[in-house]
Short mmCIF file of C-alpha atoms and ligand atoms in Angstrom, two decimals:
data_model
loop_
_atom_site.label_atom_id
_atom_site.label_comp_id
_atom_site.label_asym_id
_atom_site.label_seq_id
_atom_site.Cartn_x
_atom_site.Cartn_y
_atom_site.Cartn_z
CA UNK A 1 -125.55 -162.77 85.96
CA UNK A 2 -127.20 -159.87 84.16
CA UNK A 3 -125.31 -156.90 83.50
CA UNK A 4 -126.40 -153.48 84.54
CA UNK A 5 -127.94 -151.26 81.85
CA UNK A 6 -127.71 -148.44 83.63
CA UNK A 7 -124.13 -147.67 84.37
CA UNK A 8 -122.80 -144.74 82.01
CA UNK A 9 -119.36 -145.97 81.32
CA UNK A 10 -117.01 -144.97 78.79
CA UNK A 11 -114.80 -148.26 79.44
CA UNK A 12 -115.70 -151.65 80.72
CA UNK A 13 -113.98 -154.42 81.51
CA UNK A 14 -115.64 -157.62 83.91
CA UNK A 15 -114.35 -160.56 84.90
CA UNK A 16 -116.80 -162.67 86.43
CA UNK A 17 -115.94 -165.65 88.20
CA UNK A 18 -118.95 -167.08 90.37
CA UNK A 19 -118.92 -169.55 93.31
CA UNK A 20 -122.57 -171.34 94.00
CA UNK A 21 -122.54 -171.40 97.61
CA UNK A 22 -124.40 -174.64 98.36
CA UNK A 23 -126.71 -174.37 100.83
CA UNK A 24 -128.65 -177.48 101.65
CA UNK A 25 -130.69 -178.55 104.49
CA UNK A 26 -127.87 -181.23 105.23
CA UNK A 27 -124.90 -179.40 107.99
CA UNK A 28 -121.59 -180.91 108.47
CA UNK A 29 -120.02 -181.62 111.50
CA UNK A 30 -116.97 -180.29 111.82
CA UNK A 31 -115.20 -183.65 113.59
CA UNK A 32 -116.47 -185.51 110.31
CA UNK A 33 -114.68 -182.85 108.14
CA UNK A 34 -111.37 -181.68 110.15
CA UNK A 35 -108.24 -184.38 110.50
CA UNK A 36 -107.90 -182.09 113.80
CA UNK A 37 -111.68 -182.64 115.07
CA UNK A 38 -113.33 -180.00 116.94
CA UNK A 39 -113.79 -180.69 120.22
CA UNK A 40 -116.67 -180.07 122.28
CA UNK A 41 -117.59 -181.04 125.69
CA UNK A 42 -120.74 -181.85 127.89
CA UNK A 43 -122.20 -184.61 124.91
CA UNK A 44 -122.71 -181.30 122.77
CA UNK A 45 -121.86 -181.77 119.24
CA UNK A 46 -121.46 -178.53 116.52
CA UNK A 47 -122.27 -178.35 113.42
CA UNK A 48 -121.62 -175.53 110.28
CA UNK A 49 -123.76 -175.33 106.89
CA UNK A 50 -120.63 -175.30 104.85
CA UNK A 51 -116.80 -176.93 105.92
CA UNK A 52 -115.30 -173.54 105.00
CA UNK A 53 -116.05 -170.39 104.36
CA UNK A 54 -115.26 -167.22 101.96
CA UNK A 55 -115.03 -163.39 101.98
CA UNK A 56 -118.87 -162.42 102.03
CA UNK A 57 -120.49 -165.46 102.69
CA UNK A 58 -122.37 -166.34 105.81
CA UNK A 59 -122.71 -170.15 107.59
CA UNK A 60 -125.46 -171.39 109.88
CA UNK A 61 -124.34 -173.03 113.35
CA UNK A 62 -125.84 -175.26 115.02
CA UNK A 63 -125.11 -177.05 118.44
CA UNK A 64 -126.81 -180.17 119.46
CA UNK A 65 -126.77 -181.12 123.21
CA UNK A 66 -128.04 -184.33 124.91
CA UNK A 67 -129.30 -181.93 127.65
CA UNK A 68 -130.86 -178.77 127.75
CA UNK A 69 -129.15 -175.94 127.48
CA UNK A 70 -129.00 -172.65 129.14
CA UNK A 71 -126.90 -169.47 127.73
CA UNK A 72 -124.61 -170.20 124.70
CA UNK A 73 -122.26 -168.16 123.33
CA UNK A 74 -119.96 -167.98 120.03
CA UNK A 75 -116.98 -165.85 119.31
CA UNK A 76 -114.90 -166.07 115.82
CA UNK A 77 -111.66 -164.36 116.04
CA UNK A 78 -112.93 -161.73 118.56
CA UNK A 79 -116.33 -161.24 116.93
CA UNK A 80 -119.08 -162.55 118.80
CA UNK A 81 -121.60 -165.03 117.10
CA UNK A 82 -125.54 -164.10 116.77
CA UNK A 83 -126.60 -167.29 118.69
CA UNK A 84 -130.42 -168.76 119.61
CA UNK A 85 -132.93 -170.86 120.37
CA UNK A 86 -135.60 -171.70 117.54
CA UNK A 87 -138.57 -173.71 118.60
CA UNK A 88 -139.54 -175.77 121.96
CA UNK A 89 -136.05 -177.82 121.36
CA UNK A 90 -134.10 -176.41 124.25
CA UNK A 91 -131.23 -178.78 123.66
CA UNK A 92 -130.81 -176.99 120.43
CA UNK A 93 -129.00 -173.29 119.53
CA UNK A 94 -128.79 -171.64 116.33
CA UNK A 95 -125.82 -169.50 115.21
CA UNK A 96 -124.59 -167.27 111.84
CA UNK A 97 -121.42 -167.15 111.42
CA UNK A 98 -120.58 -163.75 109.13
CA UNK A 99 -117.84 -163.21 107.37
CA UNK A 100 -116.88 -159.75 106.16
CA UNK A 101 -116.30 -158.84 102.82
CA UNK A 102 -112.69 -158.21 103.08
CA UNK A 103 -111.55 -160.58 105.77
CA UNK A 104 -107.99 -161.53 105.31
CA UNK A 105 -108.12 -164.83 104.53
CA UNK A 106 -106.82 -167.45 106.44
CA UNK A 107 -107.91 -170.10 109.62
CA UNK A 108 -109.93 -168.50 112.50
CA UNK A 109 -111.06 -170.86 115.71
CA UNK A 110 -114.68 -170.45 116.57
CA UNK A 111 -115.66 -171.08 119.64
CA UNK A 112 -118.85 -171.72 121.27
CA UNK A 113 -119.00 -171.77 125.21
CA UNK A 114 -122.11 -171.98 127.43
CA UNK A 115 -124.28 -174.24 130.34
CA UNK A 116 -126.88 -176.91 129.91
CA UNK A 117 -129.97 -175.88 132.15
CA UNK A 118 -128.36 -177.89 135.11
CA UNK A 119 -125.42 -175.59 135.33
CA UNK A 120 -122.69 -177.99 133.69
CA UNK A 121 -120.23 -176.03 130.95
CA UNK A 122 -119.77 -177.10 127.64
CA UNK A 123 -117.60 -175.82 124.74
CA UNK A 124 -116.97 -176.31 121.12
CA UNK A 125 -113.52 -175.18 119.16
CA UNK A 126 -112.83 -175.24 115.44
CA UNK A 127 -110.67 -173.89 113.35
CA UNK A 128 -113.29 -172.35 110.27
CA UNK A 129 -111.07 -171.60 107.30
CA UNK A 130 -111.80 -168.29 104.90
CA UNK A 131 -110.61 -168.35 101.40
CA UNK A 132 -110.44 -165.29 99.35
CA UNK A 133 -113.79 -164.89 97.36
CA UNK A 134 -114.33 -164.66 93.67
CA UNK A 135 -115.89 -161.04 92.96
CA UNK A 136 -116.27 -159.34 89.51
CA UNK A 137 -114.02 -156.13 88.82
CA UNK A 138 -114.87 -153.45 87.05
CA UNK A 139 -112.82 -150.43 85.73
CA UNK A 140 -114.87 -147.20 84.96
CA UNK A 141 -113.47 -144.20 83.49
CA UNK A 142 -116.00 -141.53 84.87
CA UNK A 143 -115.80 -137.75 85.05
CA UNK A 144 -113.52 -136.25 87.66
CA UNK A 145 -116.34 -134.82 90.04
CA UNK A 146 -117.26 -138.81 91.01
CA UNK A 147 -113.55 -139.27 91.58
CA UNK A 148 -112.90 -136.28 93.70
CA UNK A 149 -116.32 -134.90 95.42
CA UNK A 150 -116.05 -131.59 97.03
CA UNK A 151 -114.63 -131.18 100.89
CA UNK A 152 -117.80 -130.62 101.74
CA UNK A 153 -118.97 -134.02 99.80
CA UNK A 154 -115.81 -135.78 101.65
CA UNK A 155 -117.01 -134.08 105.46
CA UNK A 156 -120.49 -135.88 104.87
CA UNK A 157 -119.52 -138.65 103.29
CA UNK A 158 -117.60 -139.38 106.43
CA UNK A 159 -120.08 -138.60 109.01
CA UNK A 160 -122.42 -140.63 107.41
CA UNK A 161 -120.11 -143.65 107.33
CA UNK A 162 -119.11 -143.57 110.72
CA UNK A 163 -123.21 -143.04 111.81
CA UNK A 164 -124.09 -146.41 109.92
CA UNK A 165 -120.81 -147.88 111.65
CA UNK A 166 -122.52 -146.86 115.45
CA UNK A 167 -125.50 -148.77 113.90
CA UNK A 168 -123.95 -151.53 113.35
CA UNK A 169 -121.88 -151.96 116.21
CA UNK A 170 -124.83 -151.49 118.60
CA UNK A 171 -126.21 -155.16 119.32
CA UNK A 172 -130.48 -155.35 120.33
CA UNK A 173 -130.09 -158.25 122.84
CA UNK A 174 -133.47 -159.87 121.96
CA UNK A 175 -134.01 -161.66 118.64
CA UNK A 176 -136.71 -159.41 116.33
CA UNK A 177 -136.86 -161.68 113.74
CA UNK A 178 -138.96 -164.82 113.44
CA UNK A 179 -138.72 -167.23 110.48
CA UNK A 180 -137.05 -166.76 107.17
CA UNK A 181 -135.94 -163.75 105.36
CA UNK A 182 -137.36 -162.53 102.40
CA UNK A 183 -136.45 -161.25 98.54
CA UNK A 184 -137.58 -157.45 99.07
CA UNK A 185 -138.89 -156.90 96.07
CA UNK A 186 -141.72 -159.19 94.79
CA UNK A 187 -140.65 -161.35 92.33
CA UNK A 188 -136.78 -160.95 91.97
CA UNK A 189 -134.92 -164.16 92.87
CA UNK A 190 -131.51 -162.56 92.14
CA UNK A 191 -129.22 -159.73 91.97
CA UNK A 192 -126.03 -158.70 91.28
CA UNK A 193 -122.51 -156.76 92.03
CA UNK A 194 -122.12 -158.33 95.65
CA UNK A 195 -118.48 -157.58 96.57
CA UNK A 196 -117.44 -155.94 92.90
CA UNK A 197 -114.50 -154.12 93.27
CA UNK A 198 -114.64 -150.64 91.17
CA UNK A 199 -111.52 -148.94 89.79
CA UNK A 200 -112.32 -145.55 88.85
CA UNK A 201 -110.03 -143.82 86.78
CA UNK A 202 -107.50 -146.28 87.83
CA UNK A 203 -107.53 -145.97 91.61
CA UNK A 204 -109.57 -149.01 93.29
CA UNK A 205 -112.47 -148.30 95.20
CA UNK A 206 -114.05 -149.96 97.90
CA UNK A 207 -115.85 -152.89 97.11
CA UNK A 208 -119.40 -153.06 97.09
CA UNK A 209 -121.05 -153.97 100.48
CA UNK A 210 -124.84 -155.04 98.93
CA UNK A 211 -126.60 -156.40 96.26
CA UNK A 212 -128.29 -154.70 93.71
CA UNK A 213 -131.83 -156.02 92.89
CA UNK A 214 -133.57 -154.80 89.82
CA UNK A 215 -136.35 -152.52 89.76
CA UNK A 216 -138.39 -149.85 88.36
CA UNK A 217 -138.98 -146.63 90.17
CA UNK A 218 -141.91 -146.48 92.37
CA UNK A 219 -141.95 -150.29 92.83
CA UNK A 220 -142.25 -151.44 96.91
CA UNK A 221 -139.94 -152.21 98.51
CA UNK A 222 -140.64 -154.73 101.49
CA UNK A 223 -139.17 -155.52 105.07
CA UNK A 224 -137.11 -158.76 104.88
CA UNK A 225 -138.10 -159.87 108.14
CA UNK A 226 -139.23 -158.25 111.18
CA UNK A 227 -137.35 -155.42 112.83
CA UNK A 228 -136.73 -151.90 114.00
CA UNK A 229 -136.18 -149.01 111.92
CA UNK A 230 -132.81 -147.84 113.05
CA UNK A 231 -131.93 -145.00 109.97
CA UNK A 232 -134.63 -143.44 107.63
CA UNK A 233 -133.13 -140.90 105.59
CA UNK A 234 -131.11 -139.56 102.78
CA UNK A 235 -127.52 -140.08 102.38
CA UNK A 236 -124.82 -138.92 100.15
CA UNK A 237 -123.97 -142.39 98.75
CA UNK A 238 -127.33 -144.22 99.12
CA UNK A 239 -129.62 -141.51 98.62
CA UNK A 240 -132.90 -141.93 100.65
CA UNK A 241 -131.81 -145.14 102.64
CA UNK A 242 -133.60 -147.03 105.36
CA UNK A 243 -132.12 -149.48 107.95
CA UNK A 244 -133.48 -152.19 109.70
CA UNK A 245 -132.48 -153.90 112.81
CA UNK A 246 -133.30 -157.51 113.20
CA UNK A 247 -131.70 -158.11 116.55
CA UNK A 248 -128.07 -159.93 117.62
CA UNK A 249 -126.49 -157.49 115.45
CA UNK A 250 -128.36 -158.58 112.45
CA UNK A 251 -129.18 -155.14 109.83
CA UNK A 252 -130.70 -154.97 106.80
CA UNK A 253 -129.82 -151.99 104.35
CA UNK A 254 -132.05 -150.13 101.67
CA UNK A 255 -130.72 -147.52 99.35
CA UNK A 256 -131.43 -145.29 96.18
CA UNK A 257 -135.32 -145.38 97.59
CA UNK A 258 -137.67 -142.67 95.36
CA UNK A 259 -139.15 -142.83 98.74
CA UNK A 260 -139.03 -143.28 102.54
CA UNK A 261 -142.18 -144.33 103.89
CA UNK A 262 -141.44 -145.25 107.66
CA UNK A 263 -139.31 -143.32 110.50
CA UNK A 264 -136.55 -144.20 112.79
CA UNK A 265 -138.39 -146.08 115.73
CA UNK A 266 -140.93 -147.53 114.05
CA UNK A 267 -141.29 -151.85 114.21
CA UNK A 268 -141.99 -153.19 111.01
CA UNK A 269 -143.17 -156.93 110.18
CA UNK A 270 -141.90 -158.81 107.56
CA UNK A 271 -142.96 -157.99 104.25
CA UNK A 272 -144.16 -154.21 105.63
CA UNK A 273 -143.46 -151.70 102.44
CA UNK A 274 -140.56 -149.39 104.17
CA UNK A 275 -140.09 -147.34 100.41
CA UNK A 276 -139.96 -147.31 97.07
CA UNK A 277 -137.01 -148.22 94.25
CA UNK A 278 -135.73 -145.02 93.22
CA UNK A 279 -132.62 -144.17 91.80
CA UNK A 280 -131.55 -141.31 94.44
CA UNK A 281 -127.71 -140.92 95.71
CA UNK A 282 -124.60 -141.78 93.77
CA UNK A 283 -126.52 -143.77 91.35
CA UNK A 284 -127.57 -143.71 87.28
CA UNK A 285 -130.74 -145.24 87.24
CA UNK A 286 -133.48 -147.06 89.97
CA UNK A 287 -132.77 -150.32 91.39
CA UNK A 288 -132.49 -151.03 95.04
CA UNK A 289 -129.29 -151.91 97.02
CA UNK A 290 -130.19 -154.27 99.27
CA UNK A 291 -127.00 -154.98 102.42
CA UNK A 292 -126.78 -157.49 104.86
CA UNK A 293 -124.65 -156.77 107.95
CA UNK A 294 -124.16 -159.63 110.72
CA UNK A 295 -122.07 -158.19 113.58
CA UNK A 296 -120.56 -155.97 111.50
CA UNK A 297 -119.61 -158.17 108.68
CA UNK A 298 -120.96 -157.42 105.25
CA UNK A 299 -122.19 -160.45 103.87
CA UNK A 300 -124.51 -161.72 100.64
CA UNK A 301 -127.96 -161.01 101.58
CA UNK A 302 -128.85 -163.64 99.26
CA UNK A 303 -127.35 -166.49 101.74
CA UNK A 304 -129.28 -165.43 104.31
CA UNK A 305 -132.36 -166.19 102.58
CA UNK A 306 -131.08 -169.45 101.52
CA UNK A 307 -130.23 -170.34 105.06
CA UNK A 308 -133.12 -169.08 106.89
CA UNK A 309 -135.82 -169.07 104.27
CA UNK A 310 -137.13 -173.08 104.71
CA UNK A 311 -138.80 -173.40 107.83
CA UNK A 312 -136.73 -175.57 109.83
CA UNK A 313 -137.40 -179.76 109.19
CA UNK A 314 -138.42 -179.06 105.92
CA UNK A 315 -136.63 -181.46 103.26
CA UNK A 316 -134.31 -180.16 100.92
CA UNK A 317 -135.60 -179.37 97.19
CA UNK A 318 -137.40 -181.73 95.24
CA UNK A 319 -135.61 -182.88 92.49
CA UNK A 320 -137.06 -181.62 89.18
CA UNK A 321 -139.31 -183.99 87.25
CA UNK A 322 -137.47 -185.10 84.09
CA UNK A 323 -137.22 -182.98 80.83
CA UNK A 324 -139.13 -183.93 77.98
CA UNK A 325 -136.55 -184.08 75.29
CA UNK A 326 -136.84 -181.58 72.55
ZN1 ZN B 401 -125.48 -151.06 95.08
#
C-alpha cells in the first residue's frame, strides 16, 4: 500500500496489517466446510465465495437447485440478502452477503428460504462466522477547528448523515445493474485507507467507510455499473458527492468531486462520467473516495469488483508464464 502524500500531519504513526481476501472463481460449500453442515432442503445446495468472513468484506452466494426456482430470499442476522437470478439458469440465484465495517464479530446464521417454480419450499441455514478485520490506524495531531467544527458544522454534519442513511435504507426492488463492476477511474487497480481508524488529537474517530483511489484534479470519474443517481451534491464531509443506486440495496459513493456533472434522477450506464476528482470537503488534496454500501453495510468496494467483475463461467486467472531469471 502507498501512503498518502497529501495528508498534513504533524505526527504519524501506521500500522498496517493486510489480509488478501481470495477471491477465486472456485465457491465452497458450506456442508464441505462446517463439522455442523448447513442444511438445505428441496435438493438445493448453497454455496459462499469464502468459509468466513471479516469486518468490511463482502461474499458471493450462490444456491444451486435441481429444479427451478421461483422467489428466494436471504436474511443474515436480520439483514436481508441482495438475492438474483443471472442468466437463462433458473435453477440458479445469486446473493452478496455484506458485512459492515464494524460488525461485532462473532457467528451469524444465514438463511436462505424460497419455492422452486412448482410451488415446493426450500431452505438453506448456516452459521457464517465474522472475525475482526485487520485495518491500519492512524493518529493525527491536527488543529483544533477539525476536532471541534462549529454547531453549525455539527447541525449539518448530522443532517447530512442521517439523509445518506434514508438512502441507504431505501431498497429499488429491481436489479439496475448488469455484469461486473468497474475501477472508476481509468487505470487505477488499487486504493487505500478502507476501514482506517483515525485518532485525532487522541480521541478515535470513526473509521473510514470507502476507499480512496488516486487522482489528479479534473480527471473523470466513471459510473461503476449501471444505476440511478440517488444524491448529487455538496456535503460537509465529502464535498461535492454523488450517489448511485444499483438496485437490492446496492450504492455506490463518490466524494471530494471538483465537479458534479449529473442530477438526482438521472440513469447512468456503466462507465458514464458522473464528475471529476477534486479535492472538495474535509479533504487536503484531490483523490476520489470511492464507498460501497450493500444493505447498509459498508464494505471494500474493491471485493465487489473481484466478485462480480469476470463474467460468470469464465476460468480463474491464468497462471503467469515463468520469469526469466535475472
Ligand atoms: Zn476517503
Amino acid at each position: 500500500m502507498r501512503l498518502q502524500g497529501w495528508r498534513e500531519v504533524l505526527t504519524r504513526r501506521m500500522s498496517f496489517a493486510f489480509v488478501i481476501l481470495g477471491v477465486g472463481a472456485a465457491l465452497y460449500s458450506p456442508e464441505a466446510m462446517a463439522k455442523d453442515p448447513g442444511a438445505c432442503t428441496a435438493g438445493t445446495m448453497l454455496l459462499l465465495s469464502a468459509p468466513e468472513a471479516s469486518q468490511g468484506s463482502l461474499l458471493l452466494i450462490e444456491v444451486k437447485s435441481a429444479k427451478p426456482l421461483a422467489a428466494v430470499q436471504g436474511d443474515w442476522g436480520g439483514r436481508s440478502v441482495p438475492m438474483w437470478r443471472e442468466g437463462a439458469d433458473e435453477a440458479r440465484q445469486k446473493g452478496l452477503l455484506g458485512v459492515d465495517l464494524e460488525k461485532a464479530p462473532g457467528e451469524y446464521e444465514l438463511k436462505i428460504a424460497g419455492e422452486t417454480a412448482s410451488g415446493e419450499k426450500m431452505s438453506c441455514s448456516v452459521k457464517v462466522a465474522v472475525r475482526q478485520g485487520r485495518f491500519a490506524t492512524e493518529s493525527l495531531q491536527v488543529g483544533q477547528e477539525f476536532v471541534e467544527p462549529s454547531p453549525e458544522q455539527v447541525k449539518r454534519a448530522n443532517e447530512e448523515r442521517q439523509k445518506l442513511r434514508d438512502i441507504f435504507d431505501r431498497v429499488t426492488p429491481e436489479r439496475l445493474w448488469d455484469g461486473p463492476f468497474r475501477i472508476p477511474l481509468d487505470g487505477v487497480t488499487t486504493g487505500s485507507n478502507f476501514g482506517k481508524r483515525r485518532i485525532l488529537n487522541g480521541n478515535p474517530g470513526s473509521p473510514h467507510g470507502g476507499m480512496d483511489l488516486p487522482g489528479t484534479t479534473g480527471t473523470p470519474v466513471h459510473a461503476a455499473q449501471r444505476g440511478n443517481v440517488a444524491l448529487a451534491e455538496e456535503l460537509f464531509f465529502s464535498g461535492n458527492t454523488v450517489v448511485l443506486d444499483h438496485g437490492l440495496g446496492i450504492y455506490t459513493f463518490y466524494g471530494h468531486l471538483s465537479e458534479i456533472d449529473v442530477k438526482a434522477g438521472d440513469s447512468l450506464e456503466t462507465g458514464a462520467v458522473l464528475g471529476k476528482v477534486g479535492a472538495t470537503g474535509r479533504v487536503t488534496g484531490p483523490h476520489l473516495h470511492w464507498g460501497l454500501t450493500v444493505e447498509r453495510a459498508r464494505v471494500n468496494p474493491l471485493l465487489l469488483v473481484r466478485l462480480l467483475g469476470n463474467p460468470p463461467d469464465t476460468p480463474a486467472r491464468k497462471k503467469p508464464s515463468k520469469r526469466r531469471a535475472r
